[in-house]
PDB file of C-alpha atoms in Angstrom:
ATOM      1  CA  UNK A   1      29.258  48.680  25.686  1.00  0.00           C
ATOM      2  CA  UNK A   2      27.508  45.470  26.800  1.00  0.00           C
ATOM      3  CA  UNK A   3      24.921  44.280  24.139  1.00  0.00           C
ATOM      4  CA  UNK A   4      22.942  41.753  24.168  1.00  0.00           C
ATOM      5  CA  UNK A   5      19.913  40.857  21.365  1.00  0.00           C
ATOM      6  CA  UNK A   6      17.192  38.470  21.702  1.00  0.00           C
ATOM      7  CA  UNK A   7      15.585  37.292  18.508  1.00  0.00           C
ATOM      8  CA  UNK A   8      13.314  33.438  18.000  1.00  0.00           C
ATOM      9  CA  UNK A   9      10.288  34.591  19.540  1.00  0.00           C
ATOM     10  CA  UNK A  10       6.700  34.578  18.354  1.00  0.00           C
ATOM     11  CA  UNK A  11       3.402  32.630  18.423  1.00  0.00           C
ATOM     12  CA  UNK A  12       3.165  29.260  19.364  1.00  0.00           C
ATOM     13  CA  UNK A  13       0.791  26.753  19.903  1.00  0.00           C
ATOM     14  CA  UNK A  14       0.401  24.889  23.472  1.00  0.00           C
ATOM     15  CA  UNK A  15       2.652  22.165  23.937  1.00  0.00           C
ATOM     16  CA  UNK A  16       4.610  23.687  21.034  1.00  0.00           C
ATOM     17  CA  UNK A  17       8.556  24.328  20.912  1.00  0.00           C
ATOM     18  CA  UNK A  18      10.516  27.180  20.401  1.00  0.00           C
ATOM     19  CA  UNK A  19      14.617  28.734  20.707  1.00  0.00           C
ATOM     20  CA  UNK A  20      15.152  31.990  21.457  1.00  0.00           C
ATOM     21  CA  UNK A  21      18.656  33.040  20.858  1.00  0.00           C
ATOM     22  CA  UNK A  22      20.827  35.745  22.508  1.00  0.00           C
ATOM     23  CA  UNK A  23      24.049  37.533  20.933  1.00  0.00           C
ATOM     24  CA  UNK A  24      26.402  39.098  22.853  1.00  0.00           C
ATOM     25  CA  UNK A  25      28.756  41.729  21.751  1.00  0.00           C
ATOM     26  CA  UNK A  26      30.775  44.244  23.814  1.00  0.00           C
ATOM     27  CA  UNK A  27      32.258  42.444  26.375  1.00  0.00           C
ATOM     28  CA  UNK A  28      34.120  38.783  27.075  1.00  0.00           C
ATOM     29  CA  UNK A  29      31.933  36.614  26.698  1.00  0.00           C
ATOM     30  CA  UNK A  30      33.529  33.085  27.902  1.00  0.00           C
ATOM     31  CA  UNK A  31      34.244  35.132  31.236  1.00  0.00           C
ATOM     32  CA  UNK A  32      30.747  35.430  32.008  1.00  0.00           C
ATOM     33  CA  UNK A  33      27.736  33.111  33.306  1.00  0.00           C
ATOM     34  CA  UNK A  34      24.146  34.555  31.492  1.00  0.00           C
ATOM     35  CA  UNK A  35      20.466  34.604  32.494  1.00  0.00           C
ATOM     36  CA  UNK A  36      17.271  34.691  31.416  1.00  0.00           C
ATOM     37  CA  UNK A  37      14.458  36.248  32.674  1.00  0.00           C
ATOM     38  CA  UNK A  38      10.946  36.617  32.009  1.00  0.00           C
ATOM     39  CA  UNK A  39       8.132  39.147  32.085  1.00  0.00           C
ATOM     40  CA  UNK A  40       4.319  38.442  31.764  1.00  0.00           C
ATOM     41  CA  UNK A  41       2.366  40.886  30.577  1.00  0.00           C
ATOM     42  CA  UNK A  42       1.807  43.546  32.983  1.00  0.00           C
ATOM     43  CA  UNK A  43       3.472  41.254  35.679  1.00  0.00           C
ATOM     44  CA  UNK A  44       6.790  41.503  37.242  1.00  0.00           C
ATOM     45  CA  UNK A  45      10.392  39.527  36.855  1.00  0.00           C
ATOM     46  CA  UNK A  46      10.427  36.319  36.960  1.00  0.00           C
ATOM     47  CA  UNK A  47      14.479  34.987  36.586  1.00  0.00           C
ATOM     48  CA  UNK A  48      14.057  31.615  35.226  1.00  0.00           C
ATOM     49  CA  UNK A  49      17.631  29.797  34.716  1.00  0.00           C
ATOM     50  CA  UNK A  50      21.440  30.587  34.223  1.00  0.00           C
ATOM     51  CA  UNK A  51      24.245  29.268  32.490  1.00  0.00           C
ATOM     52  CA  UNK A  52      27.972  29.315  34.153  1.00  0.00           C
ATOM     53  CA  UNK A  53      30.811  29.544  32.459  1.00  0.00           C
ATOM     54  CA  UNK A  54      33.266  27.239  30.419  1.00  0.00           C
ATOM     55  CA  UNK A  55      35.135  26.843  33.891  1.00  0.00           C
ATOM     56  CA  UNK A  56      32.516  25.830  35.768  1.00  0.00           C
ATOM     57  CA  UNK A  57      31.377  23.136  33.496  1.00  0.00           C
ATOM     58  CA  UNK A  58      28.715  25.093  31.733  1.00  0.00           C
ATOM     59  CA  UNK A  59      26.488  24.191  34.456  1.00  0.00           C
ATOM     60  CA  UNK A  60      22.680  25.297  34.910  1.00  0.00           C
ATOM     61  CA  UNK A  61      20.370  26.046  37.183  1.00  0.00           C
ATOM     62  CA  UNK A  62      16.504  26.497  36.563  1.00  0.00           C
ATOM     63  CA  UNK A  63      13.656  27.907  37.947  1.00  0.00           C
ATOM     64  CA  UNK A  64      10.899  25.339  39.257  1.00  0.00           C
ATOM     65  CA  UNK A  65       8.550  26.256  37.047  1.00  0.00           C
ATOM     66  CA  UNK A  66      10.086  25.761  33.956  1.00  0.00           C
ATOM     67  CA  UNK A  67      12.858  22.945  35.174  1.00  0.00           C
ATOM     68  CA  UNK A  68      12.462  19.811  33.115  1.00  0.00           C
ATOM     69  CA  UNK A  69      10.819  21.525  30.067  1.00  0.00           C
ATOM     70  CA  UNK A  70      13.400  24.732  29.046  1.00  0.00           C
ATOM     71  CA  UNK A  71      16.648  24.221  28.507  1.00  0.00           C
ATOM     72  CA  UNK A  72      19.515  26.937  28.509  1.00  0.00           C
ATOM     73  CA  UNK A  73      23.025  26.278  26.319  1.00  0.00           C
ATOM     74  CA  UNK A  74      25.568  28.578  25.566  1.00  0.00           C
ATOM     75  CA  UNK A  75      27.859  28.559  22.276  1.00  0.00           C
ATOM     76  CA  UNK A  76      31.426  30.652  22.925  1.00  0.00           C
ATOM     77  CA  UNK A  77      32.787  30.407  19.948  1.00  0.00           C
ATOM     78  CA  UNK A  78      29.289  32.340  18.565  1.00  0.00           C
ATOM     79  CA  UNK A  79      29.318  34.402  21.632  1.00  0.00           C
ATOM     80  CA  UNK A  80      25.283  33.181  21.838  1.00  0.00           C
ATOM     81  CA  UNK A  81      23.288  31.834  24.928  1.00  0.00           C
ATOM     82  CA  UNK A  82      20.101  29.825  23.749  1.00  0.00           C
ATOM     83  CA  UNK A  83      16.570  29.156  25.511  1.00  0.00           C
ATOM     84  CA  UNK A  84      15.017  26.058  24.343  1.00  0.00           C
ATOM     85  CA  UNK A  85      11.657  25.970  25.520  1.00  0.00           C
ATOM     86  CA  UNK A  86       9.081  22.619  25.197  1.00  0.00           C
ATOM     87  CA  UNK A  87       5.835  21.525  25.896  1.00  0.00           C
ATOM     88  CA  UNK A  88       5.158  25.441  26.323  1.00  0.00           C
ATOM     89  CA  UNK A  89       2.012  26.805  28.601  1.00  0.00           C
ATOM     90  CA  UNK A  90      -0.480  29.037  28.358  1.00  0.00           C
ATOM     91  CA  UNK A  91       1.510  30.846  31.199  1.00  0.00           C
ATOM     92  CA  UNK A  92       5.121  30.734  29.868  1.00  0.00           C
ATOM     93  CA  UNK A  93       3.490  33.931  27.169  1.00  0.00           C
ATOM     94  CA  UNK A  94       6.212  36.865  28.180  1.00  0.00           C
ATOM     95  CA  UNK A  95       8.972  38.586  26.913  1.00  0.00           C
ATOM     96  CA  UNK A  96      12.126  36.951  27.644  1.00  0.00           C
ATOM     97  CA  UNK A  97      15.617  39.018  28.604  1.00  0.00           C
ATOM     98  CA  UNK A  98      19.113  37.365  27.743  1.00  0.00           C
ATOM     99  CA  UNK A  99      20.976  39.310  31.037  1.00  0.00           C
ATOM    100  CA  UNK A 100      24.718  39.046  31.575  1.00  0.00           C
ATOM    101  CA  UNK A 101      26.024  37.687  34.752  1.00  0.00           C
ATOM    102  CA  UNK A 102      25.001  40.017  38.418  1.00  0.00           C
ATOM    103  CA  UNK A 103      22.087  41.217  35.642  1.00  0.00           C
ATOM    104  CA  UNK A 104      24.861  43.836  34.734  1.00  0.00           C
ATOM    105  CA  UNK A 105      23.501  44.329  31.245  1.00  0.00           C
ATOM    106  CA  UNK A 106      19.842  43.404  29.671  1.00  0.00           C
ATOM    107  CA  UNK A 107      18.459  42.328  25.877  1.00  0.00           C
ATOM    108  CA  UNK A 108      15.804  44.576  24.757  1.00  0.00           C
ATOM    109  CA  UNK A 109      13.383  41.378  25.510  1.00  0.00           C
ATOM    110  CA  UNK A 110      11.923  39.163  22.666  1.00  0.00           C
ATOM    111  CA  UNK A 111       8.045  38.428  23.206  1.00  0.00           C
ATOM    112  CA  UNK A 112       6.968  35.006  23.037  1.00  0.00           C
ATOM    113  CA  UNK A 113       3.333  34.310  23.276  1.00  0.00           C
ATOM    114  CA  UNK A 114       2.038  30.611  23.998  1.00  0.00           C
ATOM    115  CA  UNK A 115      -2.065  30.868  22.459  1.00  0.00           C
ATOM    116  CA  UNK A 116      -3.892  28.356  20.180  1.00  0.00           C
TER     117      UNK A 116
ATOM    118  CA  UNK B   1      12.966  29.155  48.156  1.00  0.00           C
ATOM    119  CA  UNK B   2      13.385  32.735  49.429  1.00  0.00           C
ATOM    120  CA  UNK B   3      10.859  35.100  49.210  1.00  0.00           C
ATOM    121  CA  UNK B   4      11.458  38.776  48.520  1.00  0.00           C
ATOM    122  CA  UNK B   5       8.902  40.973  49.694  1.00  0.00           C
ATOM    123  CA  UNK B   6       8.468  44.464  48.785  1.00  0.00           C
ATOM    124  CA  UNK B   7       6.102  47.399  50.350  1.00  0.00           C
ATOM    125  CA  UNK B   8       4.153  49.281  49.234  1.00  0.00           C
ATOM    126  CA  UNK B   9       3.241  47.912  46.193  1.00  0.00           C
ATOM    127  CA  UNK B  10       2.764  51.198  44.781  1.00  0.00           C
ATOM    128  CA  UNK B  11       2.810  55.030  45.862  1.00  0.00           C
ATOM    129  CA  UNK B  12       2.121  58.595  44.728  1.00  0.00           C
ATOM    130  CA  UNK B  13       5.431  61.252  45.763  1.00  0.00           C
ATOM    131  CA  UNK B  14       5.342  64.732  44.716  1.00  0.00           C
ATOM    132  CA  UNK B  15       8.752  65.935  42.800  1.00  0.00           C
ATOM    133  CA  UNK B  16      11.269  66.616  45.610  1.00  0.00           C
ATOM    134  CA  UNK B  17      10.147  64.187  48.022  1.00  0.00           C
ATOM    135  CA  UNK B  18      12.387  61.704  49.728  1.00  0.00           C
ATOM    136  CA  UNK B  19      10.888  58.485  48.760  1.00  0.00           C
ATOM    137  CA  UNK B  20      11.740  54.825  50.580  1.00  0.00           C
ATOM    138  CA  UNK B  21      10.795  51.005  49.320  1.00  0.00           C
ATOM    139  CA  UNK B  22      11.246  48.506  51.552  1.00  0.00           C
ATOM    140  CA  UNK B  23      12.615  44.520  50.852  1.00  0.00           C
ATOM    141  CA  UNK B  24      11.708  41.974  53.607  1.00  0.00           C
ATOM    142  CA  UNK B  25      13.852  38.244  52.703  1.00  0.00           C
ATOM    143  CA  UNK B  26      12.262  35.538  53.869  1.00  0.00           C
ATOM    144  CA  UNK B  27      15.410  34.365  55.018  1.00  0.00           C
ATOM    145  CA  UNK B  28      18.711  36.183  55.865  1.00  0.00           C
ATOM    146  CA  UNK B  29      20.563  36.989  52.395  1.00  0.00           C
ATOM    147  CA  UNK B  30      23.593  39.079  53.992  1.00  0.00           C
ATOM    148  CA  UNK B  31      24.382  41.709  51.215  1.00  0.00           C
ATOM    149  CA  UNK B  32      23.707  39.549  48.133  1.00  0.00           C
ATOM    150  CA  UNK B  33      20.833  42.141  47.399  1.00  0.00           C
ATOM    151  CA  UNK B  34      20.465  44.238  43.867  1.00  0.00           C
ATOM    152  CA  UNK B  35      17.699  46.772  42.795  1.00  0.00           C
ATOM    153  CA  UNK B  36      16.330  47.347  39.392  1.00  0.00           C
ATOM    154  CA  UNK B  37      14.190  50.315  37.817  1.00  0.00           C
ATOM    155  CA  UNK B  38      11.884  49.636  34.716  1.00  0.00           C
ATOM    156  CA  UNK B  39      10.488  52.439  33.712  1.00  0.00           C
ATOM    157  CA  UNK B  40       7.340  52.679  31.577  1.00  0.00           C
ATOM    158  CA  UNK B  41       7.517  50.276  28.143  1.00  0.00           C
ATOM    159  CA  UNK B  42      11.760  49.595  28.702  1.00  0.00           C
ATOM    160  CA  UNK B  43      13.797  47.284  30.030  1.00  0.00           C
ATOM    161  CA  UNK B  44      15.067  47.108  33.746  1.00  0.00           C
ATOM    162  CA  UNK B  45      18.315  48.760  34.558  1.00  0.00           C
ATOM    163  CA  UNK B  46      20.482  47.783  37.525  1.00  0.00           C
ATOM    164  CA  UNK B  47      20.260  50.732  40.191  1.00  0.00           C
ATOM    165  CA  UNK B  48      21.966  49.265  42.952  1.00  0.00           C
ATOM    166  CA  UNK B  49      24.324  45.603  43.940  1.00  0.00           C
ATOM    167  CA  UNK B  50      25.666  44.206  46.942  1.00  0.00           C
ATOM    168  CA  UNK B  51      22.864  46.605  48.986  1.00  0.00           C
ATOM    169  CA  UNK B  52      24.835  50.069  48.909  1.00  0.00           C
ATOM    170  CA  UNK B  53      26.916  49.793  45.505  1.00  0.00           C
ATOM    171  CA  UNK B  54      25.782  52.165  43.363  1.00  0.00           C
ATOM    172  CA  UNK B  55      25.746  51.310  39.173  1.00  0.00           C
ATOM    173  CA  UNK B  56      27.752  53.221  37.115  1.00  0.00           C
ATOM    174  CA  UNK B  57      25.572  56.408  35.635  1.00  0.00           C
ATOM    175  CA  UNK B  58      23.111  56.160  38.323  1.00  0.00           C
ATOM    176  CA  UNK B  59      22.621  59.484  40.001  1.00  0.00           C
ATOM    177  CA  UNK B  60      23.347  60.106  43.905  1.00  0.00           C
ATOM    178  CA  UNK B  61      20.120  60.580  44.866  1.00  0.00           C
ATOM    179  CA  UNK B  62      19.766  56.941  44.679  1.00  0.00           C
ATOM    180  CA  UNK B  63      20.963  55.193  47.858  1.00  0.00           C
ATOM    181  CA  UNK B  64      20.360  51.469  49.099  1.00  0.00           C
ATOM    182  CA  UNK B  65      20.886  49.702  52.592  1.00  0.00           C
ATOM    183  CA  UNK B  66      20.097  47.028  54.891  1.00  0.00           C
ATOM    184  CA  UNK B  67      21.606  43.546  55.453  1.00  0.00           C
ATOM    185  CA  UNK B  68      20.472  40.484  56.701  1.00  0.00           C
ATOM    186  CA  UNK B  69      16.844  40.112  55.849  1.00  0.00           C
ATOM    187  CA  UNK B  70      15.777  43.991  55.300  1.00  0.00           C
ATOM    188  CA  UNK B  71      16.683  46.182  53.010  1.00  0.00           C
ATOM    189  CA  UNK B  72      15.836  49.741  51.411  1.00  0.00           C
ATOM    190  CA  UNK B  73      15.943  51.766  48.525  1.00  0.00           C
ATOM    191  CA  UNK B  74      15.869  55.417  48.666  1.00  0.00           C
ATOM    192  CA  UNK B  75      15.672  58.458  46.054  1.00  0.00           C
ATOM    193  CA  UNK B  76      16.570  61.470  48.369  1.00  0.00           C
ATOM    194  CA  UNK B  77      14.926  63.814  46.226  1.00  0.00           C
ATOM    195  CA  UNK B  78      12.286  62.628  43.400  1.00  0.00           C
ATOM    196  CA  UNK B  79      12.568  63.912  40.175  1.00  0.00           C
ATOM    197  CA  UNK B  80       9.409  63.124  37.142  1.00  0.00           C
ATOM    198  CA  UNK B  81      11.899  60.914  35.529  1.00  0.00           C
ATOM    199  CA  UNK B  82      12.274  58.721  38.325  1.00  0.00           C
ATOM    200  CA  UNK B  83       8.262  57.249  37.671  1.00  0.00           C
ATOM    201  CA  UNK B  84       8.598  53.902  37.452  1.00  0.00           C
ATOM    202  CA  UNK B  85       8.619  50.268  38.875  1.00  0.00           C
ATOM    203  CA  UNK B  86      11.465  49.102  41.204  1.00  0.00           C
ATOM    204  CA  UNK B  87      12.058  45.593  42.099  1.00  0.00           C
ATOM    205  CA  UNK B  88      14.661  43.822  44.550  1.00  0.00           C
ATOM    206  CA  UNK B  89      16.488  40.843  43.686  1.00  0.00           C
ATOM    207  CA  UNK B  90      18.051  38.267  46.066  1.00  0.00           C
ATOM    208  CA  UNK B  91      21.311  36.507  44.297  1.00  0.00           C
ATOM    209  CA  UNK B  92      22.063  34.487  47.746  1.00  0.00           C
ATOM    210  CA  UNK B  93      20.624  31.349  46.718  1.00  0.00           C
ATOM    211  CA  UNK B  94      18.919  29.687  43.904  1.00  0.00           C
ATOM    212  CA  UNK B  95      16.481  30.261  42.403  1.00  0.00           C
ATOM    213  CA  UNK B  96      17.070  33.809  41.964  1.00  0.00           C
ATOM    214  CA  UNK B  97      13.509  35.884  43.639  1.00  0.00           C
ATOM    215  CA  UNK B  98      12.449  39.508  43.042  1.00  0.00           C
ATOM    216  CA  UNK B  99      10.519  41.141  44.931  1.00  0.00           C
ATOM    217  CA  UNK B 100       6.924  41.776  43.151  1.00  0.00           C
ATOM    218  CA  UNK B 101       8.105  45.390  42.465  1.00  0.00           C
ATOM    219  CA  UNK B 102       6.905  49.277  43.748  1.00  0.00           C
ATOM    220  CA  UNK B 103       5.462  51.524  41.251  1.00  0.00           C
ATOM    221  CA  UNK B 104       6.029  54.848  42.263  1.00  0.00           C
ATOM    222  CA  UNK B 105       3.744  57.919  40.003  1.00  0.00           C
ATOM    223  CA  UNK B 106       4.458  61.394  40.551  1.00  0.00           C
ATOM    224  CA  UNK B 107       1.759  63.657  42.168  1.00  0.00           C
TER     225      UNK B 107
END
């Protein structure tokens, strides 16, 4: 069974910093590319970047509105995909989703919330 | 970017209806088209891939098609459980777009 689980977020301050972190159990992880996606509050999805796999360079690809200031990694040996997030907005508050590759399998969703 | 339009935005079905969403692409996305289903306070599940394909567990009633740049979703019978809010996703090109989602209440 696929599992993924979010934990790092919480309250920060405007132009603040924060990692979320993602642990995946239950299936192979090195074979897989990961996502992240976000959800304002009573707003839809919003996919914001992936990470490919060791193959493919751990490459990444980003949503405009958060290119240049998050920043997704991936550990294998820790079977872990991270979010770095900087100079954080107002608008980034959400809950974040680690999803596996095709979004075949979803993190219950860590909230972060951006407010001074 | 593509944009992934969905209609309505949200409808009332009584229990036994069959119910349809629509997904307009701004561009063509041949099959590279996935629905989702969050229903109240939980995470999205994967319904649907590659337009027709249905996820594992999903029941029947739940059929998608389309190709190209229009696509649908439809429950051939609605049942209470199925209250919720569906979204599309393109995964044809980046960055990845859903559609601003359908909420669909029960009469």
């Amino acid at each position: 069974e696929v599992q993924l689980v979010e934990s790092g977020g919480g309250l920060v301050q405007p132009g603040g910093s924060l990692r979320l972190s993602c642990a995946a159990s239950g299936f192979m992880f090195t074979d897989y590319y990961m996502d992240w996606v976000r959800q304002a509050p009573g707003k839809g999805l919003e996919w914001i970047g992936r990470t490919r796999d060791k193959t493919n360079s751990y490459t990444t690809e980003y949503a405009a509105s958060v290119k240049g200031r998050f920043t997704i990694a991936r550990d294998d040996s820790k079977n872990s995909v991270y979010l770095q997030m900087n100079s954080l907005k107002s608008e980034d508050t959400a809950v974040y989703y680690c999803v596996r590759d095709k979004f075949s399998g979803w993190g219950q969703g860590t909230l972060v919330t951006v407010s001074s | 970017d593509i944009q992934m339009t969905q209609s309505p935005s949200a409808m009332s079905a009584s229990v036994g209806d069959r119910v349809t969403i629509t997904c307009r692409a701004s561009q063509g996305i041949s099959t590279y088209l996935a629905w989702f289903q969050q229903k109240p306070g939980k995470v999205p599940q994967r319904l649907i891939y590659t337009v027709s394909s249905l996820q594992s567990g999903v029941p029947s009633r739940f059929s998608g098609s389309g190709s190209g740049t229009e696509f649908t979703l439809t429950i051939s019978s609605l049942q209470p459980e199925d209250l919720a809010t569906y979204y599309c996703l393109q995964e044809k090109s980046y960055p990845r777009t859903f559609g601003q989602g359908t909420k669909v209440e029960i009469k």
